[in-house]
PDB file of C-alpha atoms and ligand atoms in Angstrom:
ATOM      1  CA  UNK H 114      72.527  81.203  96.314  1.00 59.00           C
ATOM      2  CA  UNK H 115      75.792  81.721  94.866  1.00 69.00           C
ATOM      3  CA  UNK H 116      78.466  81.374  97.645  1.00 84.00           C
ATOM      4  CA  UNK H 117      80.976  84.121  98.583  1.00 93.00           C
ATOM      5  CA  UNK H 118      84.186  84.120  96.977  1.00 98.00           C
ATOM      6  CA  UNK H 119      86.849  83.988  99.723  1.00 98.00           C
ATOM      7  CA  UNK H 120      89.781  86.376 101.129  1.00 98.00           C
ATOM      8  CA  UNK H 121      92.523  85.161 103.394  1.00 98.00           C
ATOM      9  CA  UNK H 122      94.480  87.217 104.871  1.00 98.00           C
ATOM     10  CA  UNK H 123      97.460  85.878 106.481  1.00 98.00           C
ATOM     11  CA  UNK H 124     100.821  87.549 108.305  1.00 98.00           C
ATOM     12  CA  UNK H 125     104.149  85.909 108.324  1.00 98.00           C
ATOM     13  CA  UNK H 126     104.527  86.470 112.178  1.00 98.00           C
ATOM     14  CA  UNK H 127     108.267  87.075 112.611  1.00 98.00           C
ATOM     15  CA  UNK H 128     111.486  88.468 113.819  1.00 97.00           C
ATOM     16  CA  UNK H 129     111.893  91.456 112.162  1.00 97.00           C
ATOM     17  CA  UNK H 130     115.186  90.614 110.992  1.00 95.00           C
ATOM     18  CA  UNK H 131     114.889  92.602 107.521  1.00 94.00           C
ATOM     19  CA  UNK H 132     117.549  95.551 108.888  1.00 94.00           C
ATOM     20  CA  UNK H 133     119.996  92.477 108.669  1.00 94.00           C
ATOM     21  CA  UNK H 134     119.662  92.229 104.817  1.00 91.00           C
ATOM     22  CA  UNK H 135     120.417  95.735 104.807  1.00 93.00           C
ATOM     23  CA  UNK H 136     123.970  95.430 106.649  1.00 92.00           C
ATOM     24  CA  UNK H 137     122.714  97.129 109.737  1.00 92.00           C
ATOM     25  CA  UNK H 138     122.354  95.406 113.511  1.00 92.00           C
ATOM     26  CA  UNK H 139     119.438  94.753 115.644  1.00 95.00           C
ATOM     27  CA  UNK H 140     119.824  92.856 118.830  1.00 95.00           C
ATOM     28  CA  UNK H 141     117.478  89.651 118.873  1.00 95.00           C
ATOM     29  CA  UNK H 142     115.346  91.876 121.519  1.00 96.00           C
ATOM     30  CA  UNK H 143     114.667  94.548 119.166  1.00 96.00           C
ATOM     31  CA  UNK H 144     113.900  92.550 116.298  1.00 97.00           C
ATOM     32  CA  UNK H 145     110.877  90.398 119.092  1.00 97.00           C
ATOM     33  CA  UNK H 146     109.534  94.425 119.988  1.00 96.00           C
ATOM     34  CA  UNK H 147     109.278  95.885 116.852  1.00 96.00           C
ATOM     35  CA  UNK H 148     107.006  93.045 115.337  1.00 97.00           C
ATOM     36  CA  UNK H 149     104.908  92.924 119.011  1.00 96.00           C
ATOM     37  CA  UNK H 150     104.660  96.489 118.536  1.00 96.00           C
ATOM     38  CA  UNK H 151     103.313  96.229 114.802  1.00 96.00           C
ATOM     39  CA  UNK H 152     100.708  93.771 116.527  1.00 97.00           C
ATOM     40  CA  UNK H 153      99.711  95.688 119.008  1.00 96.00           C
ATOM     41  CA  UNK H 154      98.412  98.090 116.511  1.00 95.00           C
ATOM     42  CA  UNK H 155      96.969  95.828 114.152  1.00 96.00           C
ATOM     43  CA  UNK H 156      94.759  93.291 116.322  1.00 96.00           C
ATOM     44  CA  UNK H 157      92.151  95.437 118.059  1.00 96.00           C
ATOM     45  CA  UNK H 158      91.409  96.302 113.837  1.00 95.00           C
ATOM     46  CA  UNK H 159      90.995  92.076 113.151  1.00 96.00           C
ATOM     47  CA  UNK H 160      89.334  91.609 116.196  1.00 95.00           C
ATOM     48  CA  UNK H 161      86.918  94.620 115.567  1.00 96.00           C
ATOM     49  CA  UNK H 162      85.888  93.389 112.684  1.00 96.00           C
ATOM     50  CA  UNK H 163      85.600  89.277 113.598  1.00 94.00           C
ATOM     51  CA  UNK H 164      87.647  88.525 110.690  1.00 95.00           C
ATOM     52  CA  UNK H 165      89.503  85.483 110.933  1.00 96.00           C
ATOM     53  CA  UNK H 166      93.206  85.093 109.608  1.00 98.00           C
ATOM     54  CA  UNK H 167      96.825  82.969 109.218  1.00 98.00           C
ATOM     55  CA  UNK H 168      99.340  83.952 111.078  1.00 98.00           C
ATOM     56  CA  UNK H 169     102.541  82.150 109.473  1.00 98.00           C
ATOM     57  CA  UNK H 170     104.762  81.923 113.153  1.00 98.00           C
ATOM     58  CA  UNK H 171     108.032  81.634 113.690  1.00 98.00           C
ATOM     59  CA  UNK H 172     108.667  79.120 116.499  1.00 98.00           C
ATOM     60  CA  UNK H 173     111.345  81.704 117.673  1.00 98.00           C
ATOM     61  CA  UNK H 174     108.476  84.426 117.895  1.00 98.00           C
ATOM     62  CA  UNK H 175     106.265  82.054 119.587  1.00 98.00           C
ATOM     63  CA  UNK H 176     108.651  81.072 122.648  1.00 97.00           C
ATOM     64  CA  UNK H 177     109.127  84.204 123.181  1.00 97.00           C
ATOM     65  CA  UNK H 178     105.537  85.233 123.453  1.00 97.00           C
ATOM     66  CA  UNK H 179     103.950  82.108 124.079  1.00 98.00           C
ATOM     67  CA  UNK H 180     100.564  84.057 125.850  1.00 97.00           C
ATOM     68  CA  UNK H 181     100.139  86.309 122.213  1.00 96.00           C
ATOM     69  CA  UNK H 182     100.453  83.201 120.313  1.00 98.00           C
ATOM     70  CA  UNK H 183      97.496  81.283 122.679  1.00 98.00           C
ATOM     71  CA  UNK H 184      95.264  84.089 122.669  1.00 96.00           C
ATOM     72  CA  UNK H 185      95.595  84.701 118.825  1.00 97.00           C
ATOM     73  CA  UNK H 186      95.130  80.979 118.129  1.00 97.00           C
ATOM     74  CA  UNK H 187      91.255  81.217 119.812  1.00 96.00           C
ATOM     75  CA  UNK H 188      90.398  83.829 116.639  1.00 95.00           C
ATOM     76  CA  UNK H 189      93.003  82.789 113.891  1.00 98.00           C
ATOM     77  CA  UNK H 190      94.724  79.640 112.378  1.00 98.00           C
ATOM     78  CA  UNK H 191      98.713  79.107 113.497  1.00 98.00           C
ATOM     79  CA  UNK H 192     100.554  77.932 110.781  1.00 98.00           C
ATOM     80  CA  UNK H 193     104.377  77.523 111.015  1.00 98.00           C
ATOM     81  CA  UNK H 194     107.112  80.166 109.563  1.00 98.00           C
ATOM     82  CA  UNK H 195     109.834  77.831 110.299  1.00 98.00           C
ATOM     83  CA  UNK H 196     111.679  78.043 113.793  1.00 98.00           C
ATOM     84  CA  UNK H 197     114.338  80.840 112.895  1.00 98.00           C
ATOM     85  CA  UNK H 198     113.840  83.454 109.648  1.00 97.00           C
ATOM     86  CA  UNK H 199     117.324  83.917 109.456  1.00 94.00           C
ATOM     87  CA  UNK H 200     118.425  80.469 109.210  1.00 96.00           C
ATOM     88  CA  UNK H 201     117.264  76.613 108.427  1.00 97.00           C
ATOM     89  CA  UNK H 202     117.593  72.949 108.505  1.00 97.00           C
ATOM     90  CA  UNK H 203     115.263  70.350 108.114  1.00 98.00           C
ATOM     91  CA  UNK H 204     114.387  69.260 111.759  1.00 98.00           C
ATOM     92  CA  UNK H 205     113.390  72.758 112.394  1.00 98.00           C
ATOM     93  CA  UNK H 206     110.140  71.583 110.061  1.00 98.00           C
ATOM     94  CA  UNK H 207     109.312  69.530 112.738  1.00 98.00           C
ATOM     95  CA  UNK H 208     110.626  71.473 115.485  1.00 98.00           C
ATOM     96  CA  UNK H 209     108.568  74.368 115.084  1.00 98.00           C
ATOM     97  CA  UNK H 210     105.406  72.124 114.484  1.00 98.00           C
ATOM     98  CA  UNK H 211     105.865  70.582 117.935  1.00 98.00           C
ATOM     99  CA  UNK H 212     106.454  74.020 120.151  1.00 98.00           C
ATOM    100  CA  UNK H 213     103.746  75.959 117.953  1.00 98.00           C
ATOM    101  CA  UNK H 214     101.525  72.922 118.586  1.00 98.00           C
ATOM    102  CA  UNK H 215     102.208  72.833 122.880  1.00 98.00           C
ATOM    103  CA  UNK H 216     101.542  76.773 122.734  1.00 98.00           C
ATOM    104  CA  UNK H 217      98.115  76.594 121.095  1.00 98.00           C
ATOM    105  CA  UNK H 218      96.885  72.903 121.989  1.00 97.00           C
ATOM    106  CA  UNK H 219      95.735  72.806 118.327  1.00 96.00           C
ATOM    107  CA  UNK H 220      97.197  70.263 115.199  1.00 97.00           C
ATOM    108  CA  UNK H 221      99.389  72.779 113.006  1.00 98.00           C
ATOM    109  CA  UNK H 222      99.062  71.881 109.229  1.00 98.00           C
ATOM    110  CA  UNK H 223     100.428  74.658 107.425  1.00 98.00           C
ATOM    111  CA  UNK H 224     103.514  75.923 106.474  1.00 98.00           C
ATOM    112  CA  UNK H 225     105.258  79.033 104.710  1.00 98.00           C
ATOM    113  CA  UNK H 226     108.918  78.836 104.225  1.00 98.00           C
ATOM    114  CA  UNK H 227     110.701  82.329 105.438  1.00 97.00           C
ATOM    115  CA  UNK H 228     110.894  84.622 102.081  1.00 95.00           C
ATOM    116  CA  UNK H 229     109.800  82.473  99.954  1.00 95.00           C
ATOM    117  CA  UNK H 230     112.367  80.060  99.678  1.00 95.00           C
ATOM    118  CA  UNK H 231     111.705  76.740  98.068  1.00 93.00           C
ATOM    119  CA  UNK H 232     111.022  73.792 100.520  1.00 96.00           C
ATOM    120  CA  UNK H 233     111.073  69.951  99.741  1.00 97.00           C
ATOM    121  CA  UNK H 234     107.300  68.881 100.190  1.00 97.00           C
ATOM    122  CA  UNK H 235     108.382  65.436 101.120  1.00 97.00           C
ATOM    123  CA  UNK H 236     110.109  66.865 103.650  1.00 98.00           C
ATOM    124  CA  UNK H 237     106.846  68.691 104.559  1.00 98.00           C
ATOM    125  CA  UNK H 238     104.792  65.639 104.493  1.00 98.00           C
ATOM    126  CA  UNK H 239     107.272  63.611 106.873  1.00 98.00           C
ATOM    127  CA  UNK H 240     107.122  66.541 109.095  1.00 98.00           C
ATOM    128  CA  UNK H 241     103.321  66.141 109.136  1.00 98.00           C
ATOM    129  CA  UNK H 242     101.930  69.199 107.550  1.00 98.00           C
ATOM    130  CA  UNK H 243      98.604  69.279 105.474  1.00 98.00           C
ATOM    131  CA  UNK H 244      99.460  72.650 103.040  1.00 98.00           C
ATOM    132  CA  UNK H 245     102.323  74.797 101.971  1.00 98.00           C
ATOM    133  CA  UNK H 246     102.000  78.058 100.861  1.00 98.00           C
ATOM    134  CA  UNK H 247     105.598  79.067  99.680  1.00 98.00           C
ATOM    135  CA  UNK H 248     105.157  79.364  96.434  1.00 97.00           C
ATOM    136  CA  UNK H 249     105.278  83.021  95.120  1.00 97.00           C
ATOM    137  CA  UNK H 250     103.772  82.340  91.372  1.00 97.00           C
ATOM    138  CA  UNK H 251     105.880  85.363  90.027  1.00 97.00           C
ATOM    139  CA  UNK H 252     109.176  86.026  89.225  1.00 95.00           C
ATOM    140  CA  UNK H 253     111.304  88.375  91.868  1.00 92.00           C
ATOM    141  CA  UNK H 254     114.437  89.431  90.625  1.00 90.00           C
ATOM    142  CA  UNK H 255     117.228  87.945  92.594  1.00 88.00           C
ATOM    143  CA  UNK H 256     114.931  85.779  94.646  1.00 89.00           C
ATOM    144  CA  UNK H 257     112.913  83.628  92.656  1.00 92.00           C
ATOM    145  CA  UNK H 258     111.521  82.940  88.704  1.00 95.00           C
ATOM    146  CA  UNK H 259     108.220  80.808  89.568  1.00 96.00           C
ATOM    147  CA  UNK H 260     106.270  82.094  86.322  1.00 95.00           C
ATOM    148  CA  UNK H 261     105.842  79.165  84.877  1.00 95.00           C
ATOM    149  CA  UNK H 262     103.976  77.664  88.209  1.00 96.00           C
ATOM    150  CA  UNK H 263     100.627  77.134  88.636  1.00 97.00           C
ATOM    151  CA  UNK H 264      99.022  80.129  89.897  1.00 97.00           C
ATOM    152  CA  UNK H 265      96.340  78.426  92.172  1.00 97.00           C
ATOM    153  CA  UNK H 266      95.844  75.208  94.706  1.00 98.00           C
ATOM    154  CA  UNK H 267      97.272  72.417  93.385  1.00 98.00           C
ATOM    155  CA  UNK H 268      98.477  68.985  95.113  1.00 97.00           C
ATOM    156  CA  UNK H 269     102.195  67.257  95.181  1.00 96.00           C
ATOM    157  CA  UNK H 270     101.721  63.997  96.095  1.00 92.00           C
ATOM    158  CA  UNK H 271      99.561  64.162  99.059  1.00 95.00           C
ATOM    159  CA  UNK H 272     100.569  68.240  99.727  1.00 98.00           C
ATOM    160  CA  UNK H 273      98.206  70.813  98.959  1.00 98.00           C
ATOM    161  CA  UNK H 274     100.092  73.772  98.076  1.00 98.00           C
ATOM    162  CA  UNK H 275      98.395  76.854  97.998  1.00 98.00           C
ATOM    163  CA  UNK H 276     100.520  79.601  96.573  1.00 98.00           C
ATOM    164  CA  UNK H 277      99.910  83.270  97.384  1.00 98.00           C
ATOM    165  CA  UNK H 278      97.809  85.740  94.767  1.00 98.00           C
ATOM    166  CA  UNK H 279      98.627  87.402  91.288  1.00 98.00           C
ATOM    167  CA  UNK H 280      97.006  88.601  88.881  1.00 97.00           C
ATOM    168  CA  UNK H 281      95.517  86.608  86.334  1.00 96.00           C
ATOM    169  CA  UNK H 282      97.355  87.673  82.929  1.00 96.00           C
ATOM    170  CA  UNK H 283     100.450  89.659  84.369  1.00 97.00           C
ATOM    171  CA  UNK H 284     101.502  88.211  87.338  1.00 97.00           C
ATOM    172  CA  UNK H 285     101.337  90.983  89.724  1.00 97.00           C
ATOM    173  CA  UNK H 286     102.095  89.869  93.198  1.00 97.00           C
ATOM    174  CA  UNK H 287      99.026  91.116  95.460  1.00 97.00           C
ATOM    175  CA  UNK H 288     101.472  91.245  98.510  1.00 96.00           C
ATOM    176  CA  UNK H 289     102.286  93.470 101.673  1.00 95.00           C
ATOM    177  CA  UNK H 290     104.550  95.198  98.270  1.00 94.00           C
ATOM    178  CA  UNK H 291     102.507  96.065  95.940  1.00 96.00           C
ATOM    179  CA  UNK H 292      99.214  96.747  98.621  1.00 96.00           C
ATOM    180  CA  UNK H 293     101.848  99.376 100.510  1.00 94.00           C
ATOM    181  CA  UNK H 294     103.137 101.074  97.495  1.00 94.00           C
ATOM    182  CA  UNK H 295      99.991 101.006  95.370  1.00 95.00           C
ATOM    183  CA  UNK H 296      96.321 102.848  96.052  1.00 95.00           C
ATOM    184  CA  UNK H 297      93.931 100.887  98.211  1.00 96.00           C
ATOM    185  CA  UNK H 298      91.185 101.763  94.754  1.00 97.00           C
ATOM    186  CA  UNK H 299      93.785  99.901  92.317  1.00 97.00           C
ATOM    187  CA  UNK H 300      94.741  96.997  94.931  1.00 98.00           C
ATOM    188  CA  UNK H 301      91.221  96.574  95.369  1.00 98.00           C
ATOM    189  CA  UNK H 302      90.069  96.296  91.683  1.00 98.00           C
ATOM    190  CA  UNK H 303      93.006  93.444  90.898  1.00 98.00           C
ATOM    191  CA  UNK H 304      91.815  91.610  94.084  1.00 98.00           C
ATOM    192  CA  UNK H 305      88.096  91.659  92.631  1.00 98.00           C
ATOM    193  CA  UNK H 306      89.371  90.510  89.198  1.00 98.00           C
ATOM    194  CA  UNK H 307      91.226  86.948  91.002  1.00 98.00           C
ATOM    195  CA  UNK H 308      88.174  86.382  93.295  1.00 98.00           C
ATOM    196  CA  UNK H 309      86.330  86.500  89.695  1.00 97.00           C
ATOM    197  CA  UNK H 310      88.928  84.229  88.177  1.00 97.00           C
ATOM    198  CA  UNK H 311      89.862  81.600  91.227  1.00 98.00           C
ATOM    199  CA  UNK H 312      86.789  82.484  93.677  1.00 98.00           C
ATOM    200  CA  UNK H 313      89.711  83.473  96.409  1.00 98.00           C
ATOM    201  CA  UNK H 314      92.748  84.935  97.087  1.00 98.00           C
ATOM    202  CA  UNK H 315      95.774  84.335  99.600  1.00 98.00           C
ATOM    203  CA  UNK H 316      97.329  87.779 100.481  1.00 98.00           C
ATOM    204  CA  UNK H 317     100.288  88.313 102.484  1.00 96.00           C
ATOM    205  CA  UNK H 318     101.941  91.031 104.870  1.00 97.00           C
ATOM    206  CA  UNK H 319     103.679  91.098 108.159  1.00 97.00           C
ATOM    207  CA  UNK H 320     102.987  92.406 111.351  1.00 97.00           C
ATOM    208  CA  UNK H 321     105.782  94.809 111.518  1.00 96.00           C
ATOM    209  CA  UNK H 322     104.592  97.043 108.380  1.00 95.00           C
ATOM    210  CA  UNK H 323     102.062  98.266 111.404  1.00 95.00           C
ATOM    211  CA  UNK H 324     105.239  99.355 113.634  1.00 95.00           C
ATOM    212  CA  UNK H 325     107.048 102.351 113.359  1.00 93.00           C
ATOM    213  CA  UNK H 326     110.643 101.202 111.609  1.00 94.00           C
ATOM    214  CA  UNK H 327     112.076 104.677 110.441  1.00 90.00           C
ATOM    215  CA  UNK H 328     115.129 104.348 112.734  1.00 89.00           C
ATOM    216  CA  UNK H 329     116.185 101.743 110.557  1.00 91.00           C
ATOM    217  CA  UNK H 330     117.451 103.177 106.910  1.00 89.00           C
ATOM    218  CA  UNK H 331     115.317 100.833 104.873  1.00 92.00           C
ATOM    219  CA  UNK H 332     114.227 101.872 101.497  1.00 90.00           C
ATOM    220  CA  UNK H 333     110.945 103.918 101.728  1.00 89.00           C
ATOM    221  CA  UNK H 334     109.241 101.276  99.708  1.00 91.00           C
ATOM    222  CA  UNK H 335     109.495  98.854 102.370  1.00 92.00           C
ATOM    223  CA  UNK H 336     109.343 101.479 105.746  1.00 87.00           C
ATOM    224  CA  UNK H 337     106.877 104.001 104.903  1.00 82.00           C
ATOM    225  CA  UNK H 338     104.027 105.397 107.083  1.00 84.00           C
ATOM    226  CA  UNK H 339     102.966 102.155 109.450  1.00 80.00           C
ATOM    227  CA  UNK H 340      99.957 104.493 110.436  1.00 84.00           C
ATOM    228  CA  UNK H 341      98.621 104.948 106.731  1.00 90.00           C
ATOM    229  CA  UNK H 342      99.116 100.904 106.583  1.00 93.00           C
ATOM    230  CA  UNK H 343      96.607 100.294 108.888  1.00 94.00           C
ATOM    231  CA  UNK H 344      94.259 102.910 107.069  1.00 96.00           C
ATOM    232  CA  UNK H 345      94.106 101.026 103.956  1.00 96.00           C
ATOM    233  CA  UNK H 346      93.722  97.824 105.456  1.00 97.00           C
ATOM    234  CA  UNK H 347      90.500  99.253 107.325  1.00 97.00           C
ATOM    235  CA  UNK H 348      89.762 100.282 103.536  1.00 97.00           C
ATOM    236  CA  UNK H 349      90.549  97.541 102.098  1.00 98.00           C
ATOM    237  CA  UNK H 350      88.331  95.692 104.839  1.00 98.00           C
ATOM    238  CA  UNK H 351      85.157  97.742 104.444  1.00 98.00           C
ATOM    239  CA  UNK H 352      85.845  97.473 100.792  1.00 98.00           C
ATOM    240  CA  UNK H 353      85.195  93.711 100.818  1.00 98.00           C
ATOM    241  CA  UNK H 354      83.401  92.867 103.991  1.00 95.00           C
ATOM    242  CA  UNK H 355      79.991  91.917 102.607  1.00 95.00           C
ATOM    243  CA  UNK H 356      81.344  90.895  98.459  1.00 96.00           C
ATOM    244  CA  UNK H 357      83.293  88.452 100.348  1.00 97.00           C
ATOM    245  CA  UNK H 358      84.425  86.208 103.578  1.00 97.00           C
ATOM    246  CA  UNK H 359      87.217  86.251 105.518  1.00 98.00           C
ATOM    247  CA  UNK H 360      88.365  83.294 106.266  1.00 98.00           C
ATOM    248  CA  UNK H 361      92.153  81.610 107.198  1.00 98.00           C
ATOM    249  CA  UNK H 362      93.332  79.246 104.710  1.00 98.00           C
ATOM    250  CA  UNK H 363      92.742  76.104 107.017  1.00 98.00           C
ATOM    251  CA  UNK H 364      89.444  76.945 107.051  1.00 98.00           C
ATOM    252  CA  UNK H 365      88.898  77.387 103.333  1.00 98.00           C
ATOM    253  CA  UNK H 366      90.763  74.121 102.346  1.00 98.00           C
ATOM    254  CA  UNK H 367      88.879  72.625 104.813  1.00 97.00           C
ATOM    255  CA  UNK H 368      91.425  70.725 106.949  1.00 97.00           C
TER     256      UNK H 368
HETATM  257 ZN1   ZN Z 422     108.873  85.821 106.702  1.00 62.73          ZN
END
């Protein structure tokens, strides 16, 4: 029988520091809440449906709620965010490794750099992780140009790097973005054309897209209905639950 293609879904698990980029403040409390809050909403949904996920973590995040980070880590992988989103040096590869790694009891191999940003992979490797999945195979304005990168798992050296989902002739980012801003029916139809082209896909969002974040003046791309977020995930869920399997990326590269 011809074996599932595979969907991971995975949530950079952060500080919801965003309002910062913006110019506006949010006391380190705040920024904890709102993402606990968007968690709150969207776990009962995961664990309803036994679907198993990444959760990218901040090592920040984690210390300060050390008992959501061991309970998640029973159901879903723990990768590693970095230890701060707003800032980082090298030793903080490590760093957060260690602290995510006494919080769960569990090896931590994976890695996604906060926003995307490029990260060495040797420094990866001497840090100890397995994977990376920073790479953002499209081009960003003002971030990033990574269109002439390989659009699915590859290796550096002995790295795996696993770079999130576009489309196969265009590009598109299938990301917290495009799956917000778009309908569920057109999100859904590019997903099914990359698990016919690369037999997966790596999605990402966050957890505080499921919190309520119109205090902040964000642009309505980004801070629009949390409520109908959730809604199209459920869709987007049903949509795919037997064409496909849920898995977290460590269990589909098999590490
Ligand atoms: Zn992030």
């Amino acid at each position: 029988m011809k074996q599932k293609p595979i969907i991971c879904l995975t949530f950079d698990l952060e500080e919801f520091d965003l309002p910062l980029e913006y110019k506006q403040s949010i006391s380190d409390t705040e920024q904890i809440e709102i993402t606990s809050k968007g968690m709150e909403a969207l776990l009962p949904m995961l664990e309803k449906e036994k679907i198993s996920c990444t959760f990218f973590t901040t090592a920040n995040y984690a210390q300060q709620k050390p008992e959501q980070i061991k309970q998640l880590s029973a159901l879903h992988e723990i990768a590693s965010h970095s230890f701060f989103h707003s800032s980082f040096k090298v030793s903080d590869l490590k760093s957060s490794k260690e602290l995510l790694q006494n919080i769960c009891g569990t090896d931590i191999v994976g890695f996604r750099m906060p926003r995307m940003a490029e990260v060495n992979s040797t420094d990866l490797q001497n840090a100890g992780y397995l994977y990376d999945s920073s790479l953002n195979p499209t081009c960003i304005p003002g971030r990033y140009n990574h269109l002439k990168e390989q659009k699915t798992v590859f290796k550096k050296n002995d790295l795996i790097i696993f770079p999130t989902t576009v489309t196969p002739t265009l590009r598109i980012p299938l990301f917290w973005l495009t799956f917000k801003n778009c309908s569920v029916k057109w999100f859904c139809k590019q997903v099914q054309k990359c698990l016919d082209e690369y037999g997966y896909v790596n999605l990402y969002f966050h957890p505080w897209e499921f919190a309520d974040i119109s205090n902040f003046s964000l642009p309505s791309y980004i801070s629009k209905n949390p409520r109908m977020m959730l809604d199209k995930l459920q869709c987007f869920i049903n949509h795919f639950k037997n064409k496909a399997e849920f898995t977290s990326i460590r269990e589909k590269l098999d590490l």
